[in-house]
mmCIF file of C-alpha atoms in Angstrom:
data_model
loop_
_atom_site.group_PDB
_atom_site.id
_atom_site.type_symbol
_atom_site.label_atom_id
_atom_site.label_comp_id
_atom_site.label_asym_id
_atom_site.label_seq_id
_atom_site.Cartn_x
_atom_site.Cartn_y
_atom_site.Cartn_z
ATOM 1 C CA MET A 111 25.510 -2.034 9.763
ATOM 2 C CA ALA A 112 22.946 -1.939 6.982
ATOM 3 C CA THR A 113 21.002 1.248 6.458
ATOM 4 C CA PRO A 114 17.255 1.183 6.033
ATOM 5 C CA LYS A 115 16.098 1.167 2.425
ATOM 6 C CA ASP A 116 14.766 4.545 1.361
ATOM 7 C CA GLU A 117 11.139 4.272 0.480
ATOM 8 C CA HIS A 118 9.197 6.549 -1.785
ATOM 9 C CA LEU A 119 5.739 7.373 -0.405
ATOM 10 C CA VAL A 120 2.988 8.874 -2.439
ATOM 11 C CA LEU A 121 1.756 11.023 0.376
ATOM 12 C CA SER A 122 -0.910 13.238 -1.152
ATOM 13 C CA SER A 123 -2.702 10.323 -2.807
ATOM 14 C CA GLY A 124 -1.919 7.964 0.021
ATOM 15 C CA ILE A 125 -3.383 10.297 2.646
ATOM 16 C CA GLY A 126 -6.505 10.793 0.510
ATOM 17 C CA LEU A 127 -6.981 7.042 0.058
ATOM 18 C CA ALA A 128 -6.368 6.389 3.777
ATOM 19 C CA GLY A 129 -8.973 8.959 4.738
ATOM 20 C CA MET A 130 -11.507 7.431 2.368
ATOM 21 C CA ALA A 131 -10.810 3.927 3.628
ATOM 22 C CA ILE A 132 -11.151 4.900 7.261
ATOM 23 C CA SER A 133 -14.323 6.875 6.633
ATOM 24 C CA ASN A 134 -15.816 4.009 4.659
ATOM 25 C CA PHE A 135 -15.019 1.593 7.466
ATOM 26 C CA TYR A 136 -16.777 3.635 10.092
ATOM 27 C CA GLU A 137 -19.762 4.320 7.815
ATOM 28 C CA ALA A 138 -20.229 0.816 6.416
ATOM 29 C CA GLY A 139 -18.875 -1.352 9.249
ATOM 30 C CA ARG A 140 -18.774 -5.059 8.429
ATOM 31 C CA ASP A 141 -20.262 -4.456 4.967
ATOM 32 C CA ALA A 142 -17.056 -2.649 4.088
ATOM 33 C CA PHE A 143 -15.250 -6.024 4.032
ATOM 34 C CA GLU A 144 -17.556 -7.701 1.524
ATOM 35 C CA THR A 145 -15.853 -6.442 -1.667
ATOM 36 C CA PHE A 146 -12.606 -8.234 -0.900
ATOM 37 C CA ARG A 147 -13.929 -10.820 1.545
ATOM 38 C CA ASP A 148 -12.163 -13.830 -0.002
ATOM 39 C CA GLU A 149 -8.840 -11.989 -0.431
ATOM 40 C CA ILE A 150 -8.931 -10.701 3.149
ATOM 41 C CA PHE A 151 -9.764 -14.163 4.465
ATOM 42 C CA ASP A 152 -6.866 -15.655 2.453
ATOM 43 C CA VAL A 153 -4.288 -13.265 3.932
ATOM 44 C CA ILE A 154 -5.571 -13.931 7.449
ATOM 45 C CA VAL A 155 -5.117 -17.693 6.938
ATOM 46 C CA LYS A 156 -1.814 -17.399 5.089
ATOM 47 C CA PRO A 157 -0.104 -14.076 5.889
ATOM 48 C CA ASN A 158 2.010 -12.391 3.237
ATOM 49 C CA LYS A 159 3.177 -8.860 2.285
ATOM 50 C CA THR A 160 -0.348 -7.909 1.273
ATOM 51 C CA THR A 161 -2.344 -7.577 4.499
ATOM 52 C CA ALA A 162 -6.064 -7.381 5.166
ATOM 53 C CA VAL A 163 -5.645 -3.581 5.482
ATOM 54 C CA HIS A 164 -4.036 -3.512 2.010
ATOM 55 C CA TRP A 165 -6.928 -5.386 0.478
ATOM 56 C CA TYR A 166 -9.410 -3.230 2.276
ATOM 57 C CA SER A 167 -7.734 -0.178 0.755
ATOM 58 C CA TYR A 168 -8.192 -1.354 -2.812
ATOM 59 C CA PHE A 169 -10.573 1.496 -3.642
ATOM 60 C CA GLN A 170 -7.610 2.868 -5.625
ATOM 61 C CA ASN A 171 -7.925 2.576 -9.379
ATOM 62 C CA ILE A 172 -6.114 5.225 -11.402
ATOM 63 C CA SER A 173 -7.710 4.052 -14.662
ATOM 64 C CA GLU A 174 -11.216 4.470 -13.232
ATOM 65 C CA GLU A 175 -10.282 7.930 -11.952
ATOM 66 C CA ILE A 176 -9.182 8.992 -15.412
ATOM 67 C CA ASP A 177 -12.345 7.493 -16.990
ATOM 68 C CA ASN A 178 -14.501 9.396 -14.461
ATOM 69 C CA ILE A 179 -12.698 12.680 -15.170
ATOM 70 C CA SER A 180 -12.816 12.306 -18.932
ATOM 71 C CA SER A 181 -16.518 11.367 -18.941
ATOM 72 C CA ASN A 182 -17.592 14.113 -16.492
ATOM 73 C CA ILE A 183 -15.355 17.027 -17.415
ATOM 74 C CA ASP A 184 -14.808 18.381 -20.945
ATOM 75 C CA GLU A 185 -11.574 20.164 -20.004
ATOM 76 C CA ASN A 186 -8.608 18.223 -21.468
ATOM 77 C CA ASP A 187 -6.160 20.476 -19.668
ATOM 78 C CA PHE A 188 -7.687 19.469 -16.302
ATOM 79 C CA LEU A 189 -7.296 15.799 -17.195
ATOM 80 C CA PHE A 190 -3.718 16.252 -18.414
ATOM 81 C CA ASN A 191 -2.758 18.129 -15.235
ATOM 82 C CA PHE A 192 -4.336 15.411 -13.106
ATOM 83 C CA ILE A 193 -2.388 12.718 -14.916
ATOM 84 C CA TYR A 194 0.860 14.704 -14.765
ATOM 85 C CA ARG A 195 0.469 15.341 -11.007
ATOM 86 C CA LYS A 196 -0.178 11.640 -10.310
ATOM 87 C CA LEU A 197 2.749 10.476 -12.425
ATOM 88 C CA ASP A 198 5.046 13.070 -10.848
ATOM 89 C CA GLU A 199 3.951 11.974 -7.404
ATOM 90 C CA VAL A 200 4.836 8.325 -8.121
ATOM 91 C CA ASN A 201 8.072 9.243 -9.950
ATOM 92 C CA LEU A 202 6.910 7.840 -13.303
ATOM 93 C CA ILE A 203 7.095 10.841 -15.650
ATOM 94 C CA PRO A 204 7.348 9.366 -19.177
ATOM 95 C CA ASP A 205 9.450 10.736 -22.003
ATOM 96 C CA LEU A 206 6.428 12.067 -23.828
ATOM 97 C CA PRO A 207 5.668 15.541 -25.126
ATOM 98 C CA LYS A 208 3.384 17.587 -22.909
ATOM 99 C CA SER A 209 -0.001 18.763 -24.136
ATOM 100 C CA ASP A 210 -0.155 22.535 -24.396
ATOM 101 C CA PHE A 211 -3.872 23.224 -24.198
ATOM 102 C CA TYR A 212 -3.370 26.849 -23.128
ATOM 103 C CA ASN A 213 -1.569 27.915 -26.328
ATOM 104 C CA CYS A 214 -3.621 25.799 -28.683
ATOM 105 C CA THR A 215 -5.796 27.679 -31.158
ATOM 106 C CA ASP A 216 -8.163 24.763 -31.780
ATOM 107 C CA GLU A 217 -10.801 25.240 -29.050
ATOM 108 C CA TRP A 218 -12.179 21.672 -29.361
ATOM 109 C CA HIS A 219 -8.760 20.054 -30.139
ATOM 110 C CA GLU A 220 -10.096 18.295 -33.218
ATOM 111 C CA ASN A 221 -7.343 19.397 -35.653
ATOM 112 C CA CYS A 222 -4.300 19.674 -33.386
ATOM 113 C CA SER A 223 -1.884 17.328 -31.643
ATOM 114 C CA CYS A 224 -3.080 18.140 -28.092
ATOM 115 C CA LYS A 225 -5.660 15.330 -27.894
ATOM 116 C CA GLU A 226 -3.301 12.806 -29.528
ATOM 117 C CA THR A 227 -0.625 13.719 -26.996
ATOM 118 C CA LEU A 228 -3.086 13.390 -24.133
ATOM 119 C CA ASP A 229 -4.107 9.956 -25.409
ATOM 120 C CA LYS A 230 -0.446 8.869 -25.214
ATOM 121 C CA TRP A 231 -0.337 9.973 -21.575
ATOM 122 C CA ILE A 232 -3.534 8.108 -20.813
ATOM 123 C CA LYS A 233 -2.139 4.975 -22.465
ATOM 124 C CA PHE A 234 1.059 5.280 -20.411
ATOM 125 C CA VAL A 235 -1.054 5.428 -17.223
ATOM 126 C CA GLU A 236 -3.156 2.442 -18.299
ATOM 127 C CA ASP A 237 -0.005 0.446 -19.079
ATOM 128 C CA ASN A 238 1.412 1.292 -15.622
ATOM 129 C CA SER A 239 -1.831 1.402 -13.637
ATOM 130 C CA SER A 240 -1.004 -1.614 -11.464
ATOM 131 C CA LYS A 241 2.302 -0.102 -10.359
ATOM 132 C CA ILE A 242 0.712 3.348 -9.759
ATOM 133 C CA ASP A 243 -2.142 1.808 -7.746
ATOM 134 C CA ASP A 244 0.249 -0.341 -5.710
ATOM 135 C CA LEU A 245 2.381 2.678 -4.794
ATOM 136 C CA ILE A 246 -0.649 4.654 -3.672
ATOM 137 C CA ILE A 247 -2.112 1.724 -1.676
ATOM 138 C CA HIS A 248 1.254 1.122 -0.006
ATOM 139 C CA SER A 249 1.399 4.778 0.965
ATOM 140 C CA ALA A 250 -2.126 4.679 2.309
ATOM 141 C CA PHE A 251 -1.170 1.631 4.347
ATOM 142 C CA GLN A 252 1.734 3.535 5.890
ATOM 143 C CA VAL A 253 -0.675 6.347 6.915
ATOM 144 C CA ILE A 254 -3.313 3.934 8.182
ATOM 145 C CA PHE A 255 -0.739 2.016 10.191
ATOM 146 C CA GLN A 256 -0.219 5.135 12.317
ATOM 147 C CA ASP A 257 -3.896 5.218 13.327
ATOM 148 C CA ARG A 258 -3.930 2.793 16.285
ATOM 149 C CA LYS A 259 -7.621 3.380 17.043
ATOM 150 C CA PHE A 260 -8.621 2.487 13.504
ATOM 151 C CA LEU A 261 -6.382 -0.635 13.509
ATOM 152 C CA HIS A 262 -7.918 -1.749 16.822
ATOM 153 C CA ASP A 263 -11.457 -1.249 15.484
ATOM 154 C CA PHE A 264 -10.623 -2.805 12.127
ATOM 155 C CA HIS A 265 -9.176 -5.951 13.638
ATOM 156 C CA LEU A 266 -11.995 -6.200 16.185
ATOM 157 C CA GLU A 267 -14.550 -6.065 13.351
ATOM 158 C CA LEU A 268 -12.490 -8.466 11.282
ATOM 159 C CA SER A 269 -12.332 -11.014 14.107
ATOM 160 C CA GLY A 270 -16.147 -10.963 14.183
#
């Protein structure tokens, strides 16, 4: 007898994305489908592993999150910790040195290696963003799939 394949779920990020997707659906109704209207229609007509709920959950974009943090917060240590937590959650910790902003003597990180190291971590995330996003979206789908009321309302709205 075959055993079920162990599956890694990115629960913290998946739960956050699921909550956002469900809230958006109830706040925006049918308008919530418009962003991925064609993709959702395609998977209804020709089902595959990516469902309408998956497409609907495509709010996830790790590269955009990093851009938002770096343009709104001047604290490099906050950004590095965010990146490290996300990569740890998806089991993709690279073999890169860690930035040590706490022990750095250059307050603005202009003449040290901290910023250069952070840039390498950002590049790693950008190079793997599709995989990271897919893992988070899949985890959100697993959470959403447990919400029978949402699925009922989602499919009722979708059928309209």
